[in-house]
Coordinates of C-alpha atoms in Angstrom, one line a residue:
M28 CA 0.0 0.0 0.0
M29 CA 1.3 3.4 -1.0
K30 CA 2.0 5.8 1.9
P31 CA 0.3 9.2 1.5
N32 CA 3.5 10.9 2.6
S33 CA 5.6 9.1 -0.1
I34 CA 6.8 11.0 -3.2
L35 CA 4.0 9.4 -5.3
G36 CA 1.4 9.9 -2.6
T37 CA 2.3 13.6 -2.3
Y38 CA 2.2 13.9 -6.1
L39 CA -1.3 12.5 -6.2
I40 CA -2.5 14.7 -3.3
K41 CA -1.1 17.8 -5.0
Q42 CA -2.7 17.0 -8.4
T43 CA -6.1 16.3 -6.7
V44 CA -6.0 19.6 -4.8
L45 CA -4.9 21.6 -7.9
N46 CA -7.5 20.1 -10.1
F47 CA -10.2 20.7 -7.5
L48 CA -9.3 24.4 -7.3
Y49 CA -9.3 24.6 -11.1
V50 CA -12.7 23.0 -11.5
L51 CA -14.1 25.1 -8.5
A52 CA -12.9 28.3 -10.2
V53 CA -14.4 27.4 -13.6
I54 CA -17.8 26.3 -12.1
S55 CA -17.9 29.3 -9.8
A56 CA -17.3 31.6 -12.8
I57 CA -20.2 29.9 -14.7
I58 CA -22.5 30.2 -11.7
M59 CA -21.7 33.9 -11.2
M60 CA -22.3 34.6 -14.9
F61 CA -25.8 33.0 -14.9
D62 CA -26.7 34.6 -11.6
M63 CA -25.6 38.0 -13.0
I64 CA -27.7 37.5 -16.1
E65 CA -30.7 36.5 -13.9
I66 CA -30.4 39.5 -11.6
L67 CA -30.0 41.9 -14.5
R68 CA -33.2 40.5 -16.0
K69 CA -35.1 41.0 -12.7
T70 CA -33.8 44.5 -12.1
S71 CA -34.0 45.8 -15.7
G72 CA -35.5 49.3 -15.7
R73 CA -34.6 49.9 -12.0
H74 CA -32.1 52.7 -12.3
E75 CA -31.6 52.9 -8.5
V76 CA -29.9 49.5 -8.5
S77 CA -26.2 50.0 -9.0
I78 CA -23.7 47.6 -10.6
G79 CA -21.9 47.5 -7.2
F80 CA -25.1 46.2 -5.5
L81 CA -25.5 43.5 -8.2
L82 CA -21.9 42.3 -7.9
E83 CA -22.3 42.2 -4.1
Y84 CA -25.5 40.1 -4.5
V85 CA -23.9 37.7 -7.0
V86 CA -20.9 37.1 -4.8
A87 CA -23.0 36.7 -1.7
K88 CA -25.2 34.1 -3.5
L89 CA -22.3 32.1 -4.8
P90 CA -21.5 30.0 -1.7
E91 CA -25.2 28.8 -1.5
T92 CA -25.0 27.4 -5.0
V93 CA -21.5 26.0 -4.7
D94 CA -22.5 24.2 -1.5
K95 CA -25.1 22.2 -3.4
V96 CA -22.8 21.1 -6.2
I97 CA -19.6 20.5 -4.3
P98 CA -19.9 16.7 -4.6
F99 CA -20.2 17.1 -8.4
I100 CA -17.1 19.4 -8.4
V101 CA -15.1 16.9 -6.5
M102 CA -16.1 14.1 -8.9
V103 CA -15.2 16.1 -12.0
S104 CA -11.8 17.2 -10.6
T105 CA -10.9 13.6 -9.5
M106 CA -11.9 12.3 -12.9
I107 CA -9.5 14.7 -14.5
T108 CA -6.8 13.6 -12.1
F109 CA -7.3 9.9 -12.8
W110 CA -7.7 10.5 -16.6
R111 CA -4.4 12.3 -16.7
L112 CA -2.7 9.4 -14.8
S113 CA -4.1 7.0 -17.5
K114 CA -3.3 9.3 -20.4
T115 CA 0.4 9.7 -19.5
N116 CA 0.7 5.9 -18.6
E117 CA 1.6 6.8 -15.1
F118 CA -1.2 4.6 -13.9
V119 CA 0.3 1.6 -15.8
I120 CA 3.8 2.3 -14.2
I121 CA 2.3 2.6 -10.7
R122 CA 0.4 -0.7 -11.1
A123 CA 3.5 -2.4 -12.6
A124 CA 5.4 -1.4 -9.5
G125 CA 3.1 -3.5 -7.5
V126 CA 0.8 -0.8 -6.1
S127 CA -2.8 -1.9 -5.7
I128 CA -5.8 0.1 -6.8
W129 CA -6.3 1.0 -3.1
G130 CA -2.8 2.3 -3.0
V131 CA -3.7 4.7 -5.8
L132 CA -7.0 5.7 -4.3
T133 CA -5.8 6.3 -0.7
P134 CA -3.9 9.6 -1.2
V135 CA -6.7 11.0 -3.3
L136 CA -9.3 10.0 -0.7
L137 CA -7.3 11.6 2.0
A138 CA -6.9 14.8 0.0
V139 CA -10.6 15.0 -0.7
F140 CA -11.4 14.3 3.0
G141 CA -9.1 17.2 3.9
I142 CA -10.9 19.4 1.4
G143 CA -14.2 18.4 2.9
F144 CA -13.0 19.1 6.5
F145 CA -11.6 22.5 5.5
W146 CA -14.8 23.3 3.7
I147 CA -17.0 22.8 6.8
A148 CA -14.6 24.0 9.4
A149 CA -13.2 27.2 7.7
L150 CA -15.3 28.1 4.7
N151 CA -18.8 27.2 6.0
P152 CA -18.8 30.1 8.6
I153 CA -17.9 32.5 5.8
S154 CA -20.6 30.9 3.6
A155 CA -23.1 31.4 6.4
R156 CA -22.3 35.1 6.7
L157 CA -22.6 35.5 2.9
Y158 CA -25.9 33.7 2.9
E159 CA -27.2 36.1 5.6
L160 CA -25.9 39.0 3.4
K161 CA -27.7 37.6 0.4
E162 CA -31.0 37.4 2.3
T163 CA -30.6 41.0 3.4
L164 CA -29.8 42.1 -0.2
S165 CA -32.8 40.1 -1.5
Y166 CA -35.0 41.8 1.1
R167 CA -33.7 45.2 0.0
L168 CA -34.6 44.4 -3.6
S169 CA -38.1 43.3 -2.7
T170 CA -38.8 46.4 -0.5
D171 CA -37.1 49.0 -2.7
N172 CA -35.3 50.2 0.4
P173 CA -31.5 50.3 0.0
N174 CA -31.1 50.6 3.8
A175 CA -33.5 47.9 4.9
F176 CA -32.0 45.3 7.3
L177 CA -33.2 41.7 7.7
F178 CA -32.7 40.5 11.3
S179 CA -31.4 36.9 11.5
N180 CA -29.7 36.5 14.9
K181 CA -30.6 33.9 17.5
G182 CA -33.8 34.3 19.2
L183 CA -37.0 35.7 17.7
W184 CA -37.0 38.8 15.4
I185 CA -40.2 39.9 13.9
R186 CA -40.8 43.0 11.8
E187 CA -44.4 44.4 11.7
G188 CA -45.9 47.4 9.9
K189 CA -48.2 49.1 12.4
S190 CA -49.1 51.9 10.0
A191 CA -47.8 53.7 7.0
D192 CA -45.2 55.5 9.0
N193 CA -44.7 53.2 12.0
V194 CA -42.8 49.9 12.0
A195 CA -42.4 47.6 15.1
I196 CA -39.4 45.3 15.6
I197 CA -40.2 42.6 18.1
N198 CA -37.4 40.6 19.8
A199 CA -37.5 37.9 22.4
N200 CA -34.4 36.2 23.7
G201 CA -36.3 33.1 24.8
L202 CA -39.4 31.1 23.7
N203 CA -41.2 28.2 25.2
L204 CA -44.3 26.5 24.0
Q205 CA -46.5 25.0 26.8
E206 CA -49.9 23.5 26.1
N207 CA -50.3 25.6 22.9
V208 CA -49.5 28.8 24.7
L209 CA -46.3 30.5 23.5
W210 CA -44.3 32.2 26.3
L211 CA -41.7 34.8 25.3
H212 CA -39.0 35.9 27.7
D213 CA -37.0 39.2 27.7
V214 CA -39.2 40.8 25.2
S215 CA -38.2 44.1 23.5
I216 CA -40.3 46.1 21.1
I217 CA -38.8 49.0 19.2
E218 CA -41.2 51.2 17.2
V219 CA -39.6 53.4 14.5
D220 CA -40.9 55.9 12.0
E221 CA -40.4 56.0 8.2
R222 CA -37.0 57.6 8.7
T223 CA -36.0 54.7 11.1
Q224 CA -36.1 57.1 14.0
V225 CA -37.0 55.4 17.3
I226 CA -40.5 56.4 18.5
R227 CA -40.6 54.3 21.7
R228 CA -39.1 51.2 23.2
I229 CA -41.1 48.7 25.2
E230 CA -39.4 46.1 27.4
A231 CA -41.1 43.3 29.3
F232 CA -39.9 40.4 31.4
V233 CA -42.3 37.9 30.0
A234 CA -45.2 37.8 27.5
T235 CA -47.8 35.3 26.2
L236 CA -49.1 35.3 22.6
E237 CA -52.8 35.2 22.2
E238 CA -54.9 35.8 19.1
G239 CA -54.0 39.3 18.0
N240 CA -52.2 40.4 21.1
L241 CA -49.0 40.1 23.1
N242 CA -49.8 40.1 26.8
L243 CA -46.8 41.8 28.3
R244 CA -45.9 41.6 32.0
D245 CA -43.6 43.7 34.1
V246 CA -43.4 46.4 31.4
R247 CA -41.2 49.4 31.0
I248 CA -41.9 52.0 28.2
Y249 CA -39.1 54.4 27.1
K250 CA -39.7 57.6 25.1
T251 CA -37.3 60.3 24.3
G252 CA -37.4 63.2 26.7
Q253 CA -39.9 61.5 29.0
Q254 CA -39.7 59.5 32.2
V255 CA -39.8 55.7 32.1
E256 CA -43.4 54.4 32.4
V257 CA -43.7 51.2 34.5
L258 CA -46.8 49.0 34.1
N259 CA -47.7 45.6 35.5
S260 CA -49.2 44.5 32.2
L261 CA -49.9 45.7 28.7
Q262 CA -51.8 44.3 25.8
Y263 CA -49.8 45.0 22.6
P264 CA -51.6 44.3 19.3
T265 CA -49.7 42.1 16.9
E266 CA -50.1 40.1 13.7
M267 CA -47.9 37.4 15.0
N268 CA -48.9 33.7 15.2
L269 CA -47.1 30.4 15.7
Q270 CA -46.7 29.8 12.0
R271 CA -45.2 33.2 11.3
I272 CA -42.8 32.7 14.2
K273 CA -41.7 29.4 12.7
D274 CA -41.3 31.0 9.3
N275 CA -39.1 33.8 10.8
F276 CA -36.7 31.4 12.4
V277 CA -33.2 31.6 11.0
D278 CA -32.5 29.5 7.9
P279 CA -30.0 26.7 8.7
E280 CA -27.9 27.8 5.8
A281 CA -27.3 31.2 7.6
I282 CA -25.8 29.5 10.7
S283 CA -22.2 28.3 10.7
F284 CA -21.3 24.7 11.4
W285 CA -19.9 25.6 14.8
N286 CA -23.1 27.4 15.9
L287 CA -25.6 24.9 14.7
P288 CA -25.6 22.6 17.8
D289 CA -26.4 25.6 20.1
T290 CA -29.1 26.8 17.7
I291 CA -30.7 23.3 17.6
E292 CA -30.7 23.1 21.4
F293 CA -32.3 26.6 21.5
Y294 CA -35.1 25.8 19.1
E295 CA -35.8 22.4 20.7
A296 CA -36.1 24.1 24.1
S297 CA -38.6 26.5 22.5
G298 CA -40.8 23.5 21.5
F299 CA -40.5 23.9 17.7
S300 CA -39.3 21.4 15.1
V301 CA -35.6 21.6 14.2
Q302 CA -35.7 19.0 11.4
R303 CA -34.2 21.3 8.8
H304 CA -31.4 22.4 11.2
K305 CA -30.5 18.8 12.1
M306 CA -30.5 17.8 8.5
R307 CA -28.1 20.7 7.7
Y308 CA -25.8 19.9 10.6
L309 CA -25.6 16.2 9.9
S310 CA -25.2 16.9 6.1
L311 CA -22.1 19.0 6.9
V312 CA -20.7 16.3 9.2
A313 CA -21.2 13.7 6.4
L314 CA -19.9 15.9 3.6
P315 CA -16.2 14.7 3.7
F316 CA -17.4 11.1 3.5
L317 CA -19.8 11.8 0.6
L318 CA -16.9 13.5 -1.2
M319 CA -14.8 10.4 -0.7
A320 CA -17.7 8.3 -2.1
M321 CA -17.7 10.5 -5.2
V322 CA -13.9 9.8 -5.6
L323 CA -14.6 6.1 -5.7
V324 CA -17.3 6.7 -8.4
A325 CA -14.9 8.9 -10.4
G326 CA -12.2 6.2 -10.3
I327 CA -14.5 3.5 -11.8
F328 CA -15.0 5.5 -15.0
S329 CA -11.6 7.2 -15.4
L330 CA -8.9 4.8 -14.1
K331 CA -7.8 2.7 -17.0
A332 CA -4.7 0.7 -17.7
S333 CA -4.3 2.5 -21.0
Q334 CA -6.0 5.2 -23.1
R335 CA -5.8 2.8 -26.0
Q336 CA -8.9 1.3 -24.6
G337 CA -10.6 4.5 -25.8
G338 CA -14.1 5.5 -24.6
V339 CA -13.1 9.0 -23.2
L340 CA -16.4 10.4 -24.4
W341 CA -18.3 7.6 -22.8
M342 CA -16.3 8.0 -19.6
I343 CA -17.4 11.6 -19.4
I344 CA -21.0 10.8 -20.2
F345 CA -21.3 8.0 -17.7
G346 CA -19.4 9.9 -15.1
I347 CA -21.5 13.0 -15.3
T348 CA -24.7 11.0 -15.5
T349 CA -23.8 9.0 -12.4
G350 CA -22.9 12.3 -10.6
F351 CA -26.2 13.9 -11.4
T352 CA -28.0 10.6 -10.4
V353 CA -26.3 10.6 -7.0
Y354 CA -27.0 14.3 -6.5
F355 CA -30.7 14.2 -7.3
S356 CA -31.2 10.9 -5.4
S357 CA -29.6 12.5 -2.3
Q358 CA -31.9 15.6 -2.7
V359 CA -34.9 13.3 -2.8
I360 CA -33.8 11.4 0.2
S361 CA -33.1 14.7 2.0
A362 CA -36.6 15.9 1.3
F363 CA -38.0 12.7 2.9
G364 CA -35.7 13.4 5.9
I365 CA -36.8 17.1 6.3
N366 CA -40.4 16.0 6.2
A367 CA -39.7 13.3 8.9
Y368 CA -40.8 10.5 6.6
I369 CA -37.5 8.7 7.4
P370 CA -34.9 9.3 10.2
V371 CA -32.6 12.2 9.7
W372 CA -29.5 10.2 10.1
F373 CA -30.6 7.8 7.4
A374 CA -31.4 10.6 5.0
V375 CA -28.0 12.1 5.5
W376 CA -25.8 9.0 5.5
A377 CA -27.7 6.7 3.1
P378 CA -26.4 8.3 -0.2
A379 CA -22.7 8.2 0.9
I380 CA -23.0 4.6 2.2
I381 CA -24.8 3.2 -0.8
V382 CA -22.5 4.9 -3.3
A383 CA -19.4 3.8 -1.4
S384 CA -20.6 0.2 -1.0
L385 CA -21.4 -0.2 -4.7
S386 CA -18.1 1.4 -5.8
V387 CA -16.1 -0.8 -3.4
S388 CA -17.9 -3.9 -4.9
V389 CA -16.9 -2.8 -8.4
Y390 CA -13.2 -2.3 -7.4
L391 CA -13.1 -5.7 -5.6
H392 CA -14.5 -7.3 -8.8
K393 CA -11.9 -5.6 -10.9
E394 CA -9.0 -6.5 -8.6
E395 CA -10.0 -10.2 -8.8

């Protein structure tokens, strides 16, 4: 078995990483081009939208799309690596030296595992921040307000229009659902005018949500230039309901890998479903192993003893078809997991396990 730190192992790792970066750059450029065309089409005739805003939006949206196609990128890049080994007859020489197929695959698998680990540990937090920025930019486009801000921190943030020139921003640091009654803790309500100037701030220790009202308790009302008003209780009219609160929870894509466990615990303690957040977290944990499974698939189609066997076009067609099949199958299984038709762990790990098992079977058959 070839050692990954050997000269040949280092060479394969280097080629794998370089090809991955090359394919990543090409596909990212294509994604940005199509996103720019789409956003230009949507904003045609809107002279208040600057080219700088559009570029910021396209860059912020890029990680969201790349996250979805990263297994396909890894598959294509490793196919290029293996194809070059076969084209230059390096694969023949390696095999003639007594190195098994697993000796060739091991350095590449380790390189891809490292890419996957770096992707979730270092790049995912950046991707989460850019996703949040993209949501804010989308919100600004839809509201025609270049200064609008979309809240997406932990806890509950709700924005309500009270009148044409009065907007309320409702925040609660803690939520708890008990017998169909939603309790909100450490509630803060900020009312602002059309120029985003604060009209008043209402703070309450606890509140319950009823039909059309927030029943605030231990209330303090702050107004500029006036004394603090203290009340035992206050009924604050609101359009909030349980469904709207669920819809306003932070998207799991906007939360970094390192913060997801705390967020899941927070939402579970609030009494709401965290299926999507669990799926997101476990999908990130499983990502390096899914990428390794895609390497095994790529090797089946691109590792040949000699290019004289031909079939490069068929290799590309079968490889891409298999990649898309795995991708769409994993998306379907994920949908079942999100909707709780199957266990979350099964929805996350099934694609990687099935693909890896089938690929290993093919390699064992070839080795025999």
